[in-house]
Amino acid sequence: MSGASKKWYKFRLLTVLLFFAALFVVLMTRAFHLQIMSGSTYKVMAERQHKKSLPLPPERGLIFDRNGEKLAASLLVDSVFVDPSRVIDADSTASRLSTVLHLKKKQILQQISKSKNFCWIARMISPAQAGQIRALELDGVYLVQEPKRFYPNKELAGQLIGSVGLDSNGLEGLELKYEHYLKGETDKVLWGRDAKGRKLYLADGPAEEKKDAIHNLILTIDNRIQYLVESHLKEAIQKTGARGGMAIVMDPKTGQVLAMANEPAFNPNNFHQGNKELKRNKAITDVFDPGSTFKPFLAAAALEEGVVKETDRFYCENGAYRVANVTIHEANRKKHGSLTFREVLKYSSNIGSVKVSHKVGKQKFHQYIKSFGFGQKTGVDLPGESGGLVRPSENWTTVDTATIAFGQGISVTALQLISAFSAIANQGMLMQPYIVQKVVNQRGEVVKEFTPTVVRQVISPRTAERLTAILTDVVGEEGGTGKKARIQNLGVAGKTGTSQKFDFAAKRYSREKVRTSFMGFFPSGSPRLAILVTIDEPQRFKWGGEAAAPVFKEISQQIIRCFDSSIGEVPTIDREDISKPVKVQLASSAAEAVAANGETPETEDLLPDFRGMTLKNALKVAQEREIDIKVVGSGWAVSQIPTAGSAIRKNRACTVYFTAGH
């Protein structure tokens, strides 16, 4: 090889080496840029191509009644979705899914075709359907579990508890009001395939951290009282042919609501069914003229201001009294002559009430109306509450002052009415009603606790005592309008009411459509419970004393019979009552109840007090005493039927209720 050829060869070799060196530098630089400088970016892009992310509705906290019974819970159920990019045969896939899910094949095909990588096919299917889908092993078809809200007692307190949508958002009631506490963090599932083509699921984030965001509610509601209230209310609606009704049970000393019922009822398990009116909690949202149930508040103003005494007499015009250009009549066209102030309430005289209002004066009357809480929201922890309607006193005409005296021309809610009446039972002290006692976390630790809240002192204890005595005559004495609410050997203070409903089409009060009511508290000497019952548009028994008062009596008697025989001289609990799902511990001393029945058994023949015991300890004590114990719930014992200190019967049976909420 000549010298020139050698030089050319070396030059070409050097050129090739320099080219490959430059190429190596370029490749290394690119690799460094891709793997180091832009590695995270391309990693995300790769994950997007190979993995899909699906947000799921979060779990929600539990809702318990005051005794630890579950009113709302969440269950994990299967839902079906499809990744159309992984479906091999869309027609076959749609056909097979249609057979299992009972959906139209055309509908499934449309859902698959209009999405690139995700579409829901069916939400919250049955376990049997989930098993069939899983067995099909269809490409691109996935099952994922998501929480479904479940209400084990169906319609029980449906409007009060409320409901949630498919996205797990609260829509009504407590579910909406306490959304911040009940709703956990949104969950997420990642899906794709591994190197062998198998389906791959990855949870998003630690489950424990998500659960820490979920809280449970413990209510003031007692589900057994709620049950019996709803049952008796429903029977009354059917008996009277009414459009609907409401009932509320309250502790007048604390403002705790033990039951709040609406009829027709609403099953929140079927939140997508029924109209908005059915889902509405009318006890706090709907307003109505209270009728004669408003007269006690006029009487309270008159007594507190000292403008009348119980013995003062009012001439009631024999049934017709002219005010301005309007003639006031007595209810049911009754004719009264001269009545004492006590008798004005006892017989529910409209004309007597009008004359009492003249003595009070419209400004003072308006002042007491507002002080009792009318015309403003009670502040109860529920959404959608109405404040009612009370016009300023300067806008009242002479006729307005007269008609408002017997509850016409003013609008109130059921909750306002029973809260105001409870103030009379509570020595003149108005309390704020509330539904939730505690918010607790998943470890049972109290996050927030609600306690009784005093709104204001409306009337003096002395006035409340005098008015209670008069209202006790309304129920207890012959001729009183509330006589059908009378309970043997127990003082009941109460007031009936029948109000005409305003006909907006005719622009006058209807002669046919009425609302009947009764509200009362007992024992009148030391009130423990206040109850309101109102029946909307009854077709039969169109007076408060006929339609609503008997319902009050039935509810009250069953509460006393089943829960607290120390309230009065009442029959002992029988097995039929025990089997019904109703309970609450009201008795201050079970031993006193035994003594009241004239029984003096030996200590070993009395039921022990299981309250406060763990389940293990309660079972041990029951075994030692040879008592057949029926356990309801778990955790700590909170109540029992029969009560502690009751005589052990021949069958030696006792039901003990436990809760983990305390």
XYZ file of C-alpha atoms in Angstrom:
662
model
C 0.000 0.000 0.000
C 1.419 3.356 -1.070
C 1.957 6.191 1.378
C -0.955 8.122 -0.098
C -3.298 5.150 0.369
C -2.221 4.703 3.958
C -2.920 8.333 4.703
C -6.371 8.088 3.086
C -7.141 4.923 5.098
C -6.122 6.566 8.369
C -8.181 9.622 7.519
C -11.307 7.558 6.826
C -10.784 5.519 10.003
C -10.385 8.671 12.040
C -13.503 10.127 10.443
C -15.534 7.001 11.292
C -14.221 6.992 14.853
C -15.052 10.666 15.287
C -18.556 10.032 13.866
C -19.239 7.196 16.288
C -17.769 9.211 19.150
C -20.018 12.131 18.291
C -22.980 9.758 17.940
C -22.178 8.233 21.326
C -22.022 11.693 22.911
C -25.366 12.617 21.313
C -27.000 9.366 22.462
C -25.653 9.703 25.992
C -26.775 13.323 26.133
C -30.242 12.322 24.923
C -30.401 9.424 27.367
C -29.343 11.734 30.204
C -32.014 14.218 29.174
C -34.722 11.568 28.879
C -33.871 9.595 32.001
C -32.592 12.281 34.336
C -33.803 15.683 33.201
C -37.258 14.626 31.889
C -37.601 11.272 33.605
C -40.508 12.223 35.852
C -42.428 13.782 32.950
C -42.137 10.735 30.736
C -42.859 8.434 33.657
C -46.189 10.194 34.149
C -46.894 9.930 30.405
C -46.106 6.227 30.479
C -48.362 5.656 33.476
C -51.172 7.496 31.704
C -50.807 5.139 28.765
C -50.671 1.954 30.804
C -52.736 2.813 33.882
C -56.155 4.414 34.307
C -57.385 6.342 37.346
C -60.977 6.198 38.588
C -62.264 8.440 41.404
C -64.776 6.685 43.658
C -67.355 8.075 46.102
C -65.942 8.285 49.633
C -67.215 6.306 52.586
C -69.458 8.080 55.075
C -69.659 7.941 58.837
C -72.343 6.072 60.747
C -75.420 7.685 62.289
C -76.564 6.219 65.636
C -79.622 6.930 67.740
C -79.141 7.848 71.417
C -78.882 4.171 72.421
C -76.317 3.166 69.801
C -78.689 1.679 67.224
C -77.526 2.266 63.642
C -79.779 4.549 61.619
C -77.416 4.985 58.647
C -74.384 3.001 57.490
C -72.277 2.410 54.373
C -71.858 -0.951 52.666
C -69.287 -1.829 49.989
C -71.018 -3.061 46.840
C -69.796 -3.842 43.322
C -70.169 -1.568 40.299
C -69.343 -2.375 36.666
C -67.302 -0.185 34.318
C -65.661 -0.740 30.944
C -62.383 0.417 29.377
C -63.449 0.516 25.684
C -59.793 0.581 24.532
C -59.369 -2.958 25.873
C -62.673 -4.411 24.631
C -62.004 -6.963 21.861
C -65.577 -7.657 20.719
C -67.957 -4.855 21.735
C -71.072 -6.574 20.381
C -70.429 -9.822 22.259
C -69.422 -7.940 25.420
C -72.605 -5.837 25.373
C -74.749 -8.908 24.754
C -73.317 -10.852 27.684
C -73.476 -7.870 30.048
C -77.064 -7.224 29.016
C -78.112 -10.739 30.044
C -76.604 -10.469 33.527
C -77.483 -6.857 34.315
C -80.956 -6.842 32.693
C -80.052 -3.798 30.610
C -80.689 -3.178 26.925
C -77.817 -4.303 24.706
C -78.192 -1.182 22.556
C -77.824 1.032 25.610
C -74.576 -0.707 26.664
C -73.149 -0.455 23.147
C -73.875 3.264 23.077
C -72.057 3.760 26.387
C -69.017 1.818 25.152
C -68.867 3.613 21.793
C -69.037 7.163 23.132
C -66.041 6.793 25.481
C -62.352 6.155 24.779
C -61.156 4.544 27.980
C -63.891 4.627 30.631
C -67.664 4.336 31.021
C -69.944 3.158 33.807
C -72.240 0.290 32.857
C -74.067 -0.359 36.160
C -73.666 1.055 39.660
C -74.106 -0.852 42.892
C -75.239 -4.224 41.541
C -76.242 -7.267 43.584
C -73.638 -9.780 44.859
C -75.131 -12.445 42.583
C -74.708 -10.242 39.508
C -71.160 -9.381 40.542
C -70.324 -13.086 40.743
C -71.691 -13.711 37.257
C -69.749 -10.762 35.785
C -66.567 -11.973 37.445
C -67.053 -15.469 35.985
C -67.395 -14.097 32.421
C -63.797 -12.728 32.482
C -64.537 -10.216 29.728
C -61.669 -8.124 28.377
C -62.008 -4.458 29.317
C -64.774 -5.131 31.840
C -63.982 -4.318 35.468
C -65.679 -4.661 38.850
C -64.875 -2.139 41.539
C -66.315 -1.765 45.030
C -67.780 1.537 46.128
C -69.737 2.510 49.261
C -73.515 2.524 49.156
C -75.526 4.300 51.841
C -77.871 1.953 53.670
C -80.674 2.770 56.090
C -81.502 -0.414 58.028
C -84.801 0.919 59.426
C -86.092 2.041 56.008
C -88.699 4.810 56.526
C -87.873 5.342 60.199
C -87.021 9.049 60.611
C -86.444 9.171 56.853
C -86.977 12.916 56.372
C -84.954 13.688 59.491
C -81.918 11.582 58.540
C -82.072 12.592 54.881
C -80.348 10.843 51.986
C -77.255 10.822 49.775
C -76.771 10.587 46.015
C -74.700 8.144 43.958
C -71.707 10.437 44.407
C -72.021 10.044 48.201
C -72.955 13.700 48.698
C -75.598 14.507 51.325
C -78.848 15.704 49.752
C -81.272 16.183 52.632
C -81.569 16.158 56.428
C -78.688 15.322 58.745
C -76.799 13.782 55.828
C -76.612 17.274 54.324
C -76.265 19.313 57.523
C -73.325 17.272 58.826
C -71.723 16.590 55.427
C -68.403 18.006 56.628
C -68.166 15.390 59.394
C -69.789 12.404 57.703
C -68.109 12.456 54.307
C -64.614 11.020 54.017
C -61.942 11.750 51.437
C -62.596 10.816 47.823
C -61.152 7.394 47.064
C -59.363 6.409 43.859
C -58.556 3.134 42.133
C -55.860 2.588 39.472
C -56.291 -0.185 36.955
C -54.299 -1.604 34.064
C -52.407 -4.777 33.157
C -49.125 -6.267 34.282
C -46.410 -7.675 31.972
C -48.367 -10.915 31.509
C -51.565 -9.105 30.565
C -53.361 -9.761 33.841
C -55.728 -7.163 35.356
C -54.002 -5.025 37.947
C -55.601 -2.872 40.660
C -53.793 -0.437 42.922
C -55.443 1.471 45.763
C -54.704 5.180 46.015
C -53.298 6.146 49.401
C -53.393 4.458 52.844
C -56.895 3.408 53.890
C -56.302 4.330 57.531
C -55.542 7.968 56.693
C -58.786 8.226 54.723
C -60.793 6.744 57.590
C -59.492 9.364 60.000
C -61.456 11.966 58.059
C -64.761 10.137 58.670
C -66.851 10.883 61.763
C -69.970 9.316 63.261
C -73.043 11.048 64.691
C -74.847 10.133 67.918
C -78.341 11.601 67.953
C -80.825 12.663 70.615
C -83.429 10.613 68.721
C -84.562 7.346 70.269
C -85.414 4.983 67.423
C -87.983 3.077 69.517
C -89.908 6.206 70.462
C -89.578 7.281 66.829
C -91.074 3.949 65.781
C -94.105 4.108 68.026
C -94.727 7.790 67.151
C -94.638 6.989 63.431
C -96.869 3.949 63.921
C -99.577 5.817 65.848
C -99.385 8.799 63.500
C -99.837 6.563 60.469
C -102.839 4.852 62.070
C -104.401 8.237 62.806
C -103.924 9.407 59.214
C -105.662 6.290 57.950
C -108.446 6.541 60.534
C -109.233 10.189 59.777
C -108.624 10.015 56.026
C -106.151 12.862 56.385
C -103.674 14.165 53.853
C -100.756 13.796 56.257
C -99.466 14.665 59.687
C -96.522 15.436 61.961
C -95.513 14.589 65.511
C -92.603 15.660 67.724
C -91.470 14.382 71.122
C -89.138 16.669 73.090
C -87.458 16.845 76.450
C -88.649 20.292 77.619
C -85.784 20.733 80.076
C -82.974 20.224 77.539
C -84.443 20.840 74.088
C -83.407 17.347 72.965
C -85.698 15.978 70.261
C -86.512 12.318 70.959
C -88.699 11.812 67.887
C -89.692 13.808 64.816
C -92.148 12.097 62.488
C -93.701 12.975 59.145
C -96.497 11.147 57.378
C -96.435 10.130 54.542
C -93.057 8.612 55.328
C -89.969 8.567 53.102
C -87.527 5.682 52.596
C -84.062 7.190 51.991
C -82.862 3.863 50.532
C -84.930 4.903 47.501
C -83.789 8.529 47.352
C -84.243 8.626 43.555
C -87.925 7.762 43.934
C -90.702 10.011 45.175
C -91.195 13.741 44.767
C -89.477 16.547 46.639
C -92.510 17.084 48.879
C -92.224 13.538 50.240
C -88.543 14.048 51.111
C -89.137 17.368 52.861
C -89.062 17.452 56.667
C -92.317 19.366 57.047
C -91.939 19.607 60.821
C -89.358 22.347 60.248
C -89.992 23.568 56.690
C -93.780 23.998 56.440
C -95.688 26.769 58.177
C -99.356 26.807 59.191
C -101.846 28.747 61.276
C -101.672 27.195 64.777
C -105.315 27.839 65.668
C -106.247 27.463 69.321
C -102.902 25.895 70.238
C -101.693 29.525 70.155
C -103.972 30.593 73.025
C -101.586 29.487 75.831
C -99.040 32.080 74.663
C -101.636 34.856 74.822
C -102.562 33.596 78.304
C -98.894 33.590 79.316
C -98.549 37.239 78.260
C -101.721 38.212 80.130
C -100.644 36.489 83.365
C -97.045 37.724 83.178
C -98.135 41.323 82.596
C -100.657 41.074 85.430
C -103.572 42.317 83.318
C -105.748 39.310 84.255
C -106.212 36.853 87.125
C -107.504 33.314 86.889
C -110.840 34.366 88.407
C -111.458 37.351 86.087
C -114.622 36.963 84.055
C -115.193 37.644 80.362
C -118.568 37.873 78.676
C -118.403 35.732 75.541
C -121.406 37.237 73.761
C -123.302 33.951 73.366
C -121.217 32.935 70.382
C -120.970 36.032 68.157
C -118.787 39.120 68.663
C -118.384 42.019 66.244
C -114.839 43.382 65.792
C -114.657 46.271 63.281
C -116.428 44.872 60.237
C -115.889 41.197 61.101
C -117.983 38.890 63.294
C -115.990 36.470 65.456
C -117.651 33.111 66.188
C -116.850 30.337 68.623
C -115.532 27.071 67.245
C -118.236 24.582 66.296
C -120.792 27.422 66.754
C -120.769 27.030 70.533
C -122.405 29.704 72.678
C -120.788 30.834 75.913
C -121.968 33.475 78.314
C -119.701 34.620 81.149
C -116.459 32.603 81.538
C -113.558 32.946 83.930
C -110.080 33.326 82.479
C -109.407 29.673 83.331
C -112.582 28.628 81.515
C -111.651 30.658 78.429
C -108.738 28.249 77.952
C -110.601 25.200 79.232
C -113.414 25.614 76.705
C -111.111 27.245 74.104
C -113.282 30.307 73.656
C -112.319 32.440 70.651
C -114.313 35.427 71.855
C -112.892 35.200 75.371
C -109.383 35.106 73.872
C -110.089 38.197 71.758
C -111.156 40.091 74.871
C -108.025 38.960 76.722
C -105.928 40.270 73.803
C -107.574 43.695 74.228
C -106.238 43.799 77.784
C -102.727 42.738 76.748
C -102.488 45.159 73.809
C -101.007 44.425 70.417
C -97.486 45.707 71.182
C -97.077 43.579 74.306
C -98.737 40.604 72.643
C -96.321 40.881 69.707
C -93.398 41.164 72.127
C -94.302 37.878 73.834
C -94.930 36.142 70.510
C -91.392 36.996 69.435
C -89.992 36.109 72.847
C -91.520 32.627 72.623
C -89.527 32.167 69.400
C -92.166 32.672 66.724
C -91.200 34.511 63.548
C -87.590 33.292 63.767
C -85.736 30.029 63.259
C -85.268 27.847 66.334
C -81.665 27.140 65.338
C -82.170 23.375 65.230
C -79.310 21.548 63.525
C -81.258 20.627 60.396
C -81.246 22.240 56.936
C -84.201 24.065 55.404
C -85.795 25.417 58.583
C -88.423 28.122 58.150
C -88.765 31.043 60.525
C -92.551 31.235 60.188
C -94.391 34.498 59.610
C -95.148 37.151 62.225
C -95.950 40.599 60.862
C -94.776 43.709 62.757
C -97.367 44.842 65.330
C -97.594 48.309 63.745
C -99.086 46.599 60.686
C -101.781 44.837 62.703
C -105.337 46.034 62.293
C -107.906 45.627 65.046
C -109.136 42.496 63.280
C -105.572 41.127 63.045
C -105.068 41.497 66.791
C -108.360 39.690 67.370
C -107.741 36.752 65.011
C -104.115 36.229 66.081
C -105.467 35.799 69.640
C -106.910 32.460 68.531
C -104.088 31.550 66.147
C -105.336 32.745 62.796
C -103.269 35.158 60.689
C -99.916 33.985 62.026
C -97.766 31.147 60.640
C -95.573 28.789 62.675
C -93.694 25.533 62.235
C -94.404 22.415 64.262
C -90.976 22.655 65.895
C -91.534 26.293 66.886
C -94.865 25.357 68.431
C -93.607 22.498 70.613
C -90.441 24.421 71.570
C -92.520 27.380 72.769
C -94.912 25.082 74.641
C -91.933 23.327 76.237
C -90.875 26.691 77.684
C -94.084 26.676 79.755
C -93.188 23.161 80.944
C -89.638 24.330 81.742
C -90.559 27.076 84.229
C -90.693 29.699 81.486
C -87.237 28.932 80.055
C -87.036 28.563 76.258
C -84.449 25.995 75.106
C -82.912 25.594 71.666
C -83.965 22.256 70.135
C -81.219 19.972 68.845
C -80.838 16.581 67.180
C -77.146 15.604 67.455
C -75.563 14.880 70.838
C -72.024 14.054 69.747
C -69.677 13.803 66.797
C -67.128 11.023 67.351
C -64.192 9.779 65.293
C -63.517 6.196 64.231
C -61.803 5.475 67.560
C -64.879 6.581 69.492
C -63.280 9.821 70.696
C -65.611 12.803 71.019
C -64.737 15.462 68.435
C -67.676 17.764 69.161
C -70.380 17.615 71.818
C -73.657 19.517 71.903
C -75.252 20.464 75.213
C -78.540 22.143 76.199
C -78.640 25.811 75.203
C -80.843 28.364 76.956
C -82.397 30.868 74.546
C -84.099 33.144 77.073
C -86.416 33.328 80.086
C -89.773 34.115 78.469
C -92.045 34.138 81.524
C -91.421 33.727 85.236
C -91.534 30.294 86.893
C -94.576 31.475 88.860
C -96.462 32.376 85.659
C -95.484 29.053 84.099
C -96.807 27.249 87.177
C -100.139 29.117 87.096
C -100.556 28.495 83.364
C -99.689 24.805 83.768
C -102.477 24.443 86.324
C -104.964 25.951 83.855
C -103.753 23.738 80.990
C -104.067 20.690 83.249
C -107.766 21.541 83.633
C -108.099 21.622 79.819
C -107.300 17.899 79.843
C -108.375 16.749 83.277
C -111.723 18.430 83.947
C -115.081 17.545 82.471
C -115.909 19.762 79.529
C -112.252 20.478 78.746
C -111.469 20.306 75.025
C -108.473 18.033 75.664
C -110.290 15.349 77.636
C -109.438 12.641 75.072
C -105.757 13.133 75.927
C -106.425 12.275 79.568
C -104.220 9.569 81.131
C -105.451 7.820 84.258
C -103.668 8.819 87.472
C -101.346 11.208 85.615
C -101.514 14.977 85.300
C -101.344 16.123 81.673
C -101.212 19.784 80.663
C -102.309 20.387 77.096
C -104.158 22.394 74.499
C -106.206 21.482 71.446
C -106.295 23.397 68.194
C -108.249 23.395 64.942
C -107.294 25.914 62.281
C -108.863 26.624 58.926
C -106.422 26.452 56.034
C -106.161 29.468 53.775
C -107.548 28.906 50.288
C -105.262 30.955 48.027
C -107.477 30.412 44.984
C -110.578 31.758 46.736
C -108.492 34.247 48.786
C -110.220 33.270 52.026
C -110.044 30.669 54.778
C -111.448 27.319 53.662
C -114.594 25.964 55.269
C -113.621 22.377 54.487
C -109.845 22.087 54.856
C -108.545 22.230 58.414
C -105.494 21.266 60.449
C -106.131 19.708 63.852
C -103.552 19.650 66.635
C -102.902 18.736 70.229
C -99.830 19.531 72.292
C -99.205 18.519 75.868
C -96.610 17.695 78.498
C -96.527 15.328 81.469
C -96.450 14.850 84.367
C -97.786 18.369 84.693
C -96.253 18.737 88.174
C -92.751 17.846 86.984
C -92.719 17.663 83.167
C -90.563 14.987 81.554
C -91.818 14.962 77.959
C -93.631 17.378 75.644
C -95.454 16.022 72.595
C -97.115 17.700 69.604
C -99.420 15.901 67.169
C -100.899 17.657 64.138
C -103.188 16.110 61.501
C -103.456 17.774 58.076
C -106.861 17.918 56.358
C -108.697 15.090 58.152
C -111.866 14.006 56.378
C -113.314 12.572 59.579
C -112.958 13.833 63.186
C -112.158 17.413 62.194
C -111.413 18.793 65.671
C -108.135 18.740 67.534
C -109.736 17.102 70.550
C -111.072 14.281 68.359
C -108.282 13.653 65.830
C -105.010 14.654 67.514
C -105.621 14.316 71.275
C -106.203 10.517 71.150
C -102.901 10.089 69.256
C -101.095 12.042 71.989
C -102.692 9.758 74.581
C -101.693 6.553 72.776
C -98.097 7.681 72.311
C -97.806 8.862 75.914
C -99.320 5.732 77.417
C -97.002 3.452 75.477
C -93.962 5.503 76.462
C -94.978 5.263 80.115
C -95.908 1.582 79.927
C -92.772 0.513 78.086
C -90.160 2.885 79.408
C -90.949 4.559 82.694
C -93.494 3.203 85.131
C -92.230 5.686 87.746
C -94.038 8.526 85.928
C -97.422 7.373 87.165
C -99.512 4.459 88.318
C -99.570 2.399 85.140
C -99.594 -1.304 84.242
C -96.325 -3.230 84.244
C -94.710 -4.135 80.926
C -96.073 -7.245 79.259
C -94.223 -9.501 76.812
C -96.002 -8.011 73.803
C -94.691 -4.578 74.703
C -91.153 -5.885 75.204
C -91.148 -7.475 71.758
C -91.998 -4.195 70.068
C -88.975 -2.148 68.953
C -89.448 0.655 71.459
C -87.204 1.671 74.343
C -85.783 4.555 76.346
C -84.551 4.797 79.915
C -86.415 7.647 81.614
C -86.857 6.292 85.118
C -84.858 8.048 87.795
C -85.197 5.065 90.087
C -86.351 1.632 88.981
C -86.640 0.507 92.593
C -89.224 3.252 93.167
C -91.273 1.837 90.309
C -91.322 -1.573 91.992
C -92.338 -0.036 95.297
C -95.124 1.917 93.584
C -96.639 -1.360 92.433
C -96.794 -2.576 96.013
C -94.181 -5.269 95.486
C -91.520 -5.926 98.121
C -89.530 -8.852 96.765
C -86.195 -9.936 98.150
C -83.084 -8.373 96.584
C -82.060 -11.614 94.867
C -85.469 -11.654 93.111
C -84.902 -8.216 91.572
C -83.277 -7.626 88.204
C -79.719 -6.297 88.529
C -78.680 -3.004 86.959
C -76.750 -3.959 83.808
C -76.145 -0.354 82.732
C -72.460 0.516 82.392
C -71.371 -3.136 82.167
C -69.412 -4.565 79.267
C -71.044 -7.346 77.289
C -68.787 -9.908 78.965
C -69.628 -8.702 82.492
C -73.359 -8.533 81.765
C -73.394 -12.114 80.481
C -71.471 -13.255 83.550
C -73.893 -11.578 85.974
C -76.888 -12.952 84.043
C -75.473 -16.463 84.205
C -74.859 -16.204 87.954
C -78.450 -15.012 88.534
C -79.908 -17.523 86.030
C -81.385 -14.724 83.906
C -82.095 -15.279 80.221
C -80.470 -12.159 78.765
C -81.203 -10.932 75.223
C -78.369 -8.748 73.882
C -78.992 -5.872 71.464
C -75.939 -4.019 70.086
C -72.378 -4.110 71.412
C -70.036 -2.122 73.640
C -71.411 -0.817 76.971
C -74.902 -1.440 78.362
C -77.035 1.715 78.298
C -80.553 0.486 79.106
C -82.605 -2.610 79.824
C -86.185 -3.890 79.771
C -87.517 -4.566 82.370
C -85.704 -1.875 84.349
C -83.233 -2.583 87.145
C -84.988 -3.401 90.411
C -88.018 -4.947 88.702
C -89.200 -8.291 90.016
C -87.709 -11.227 88.120
C -90.551 -13.018 86.391
C -91.068 -16.699 85.921
C -89.410 -16.720 82.475
C -86.448 -14.788 83.972
C -85.897 -12.815 80.744
C -84.323 -9.393 80.271
C -83.353 -7.432 77.152
C -80.187 -5.320 77.515
C -79.183 -2.650 74.992
C -75.505 -1.902 74.327
C -73.739 0.854 72.405
C -70.157 1.595 71.425
C -70.954 5.272 71.133
C -70.275 6.300 74.747
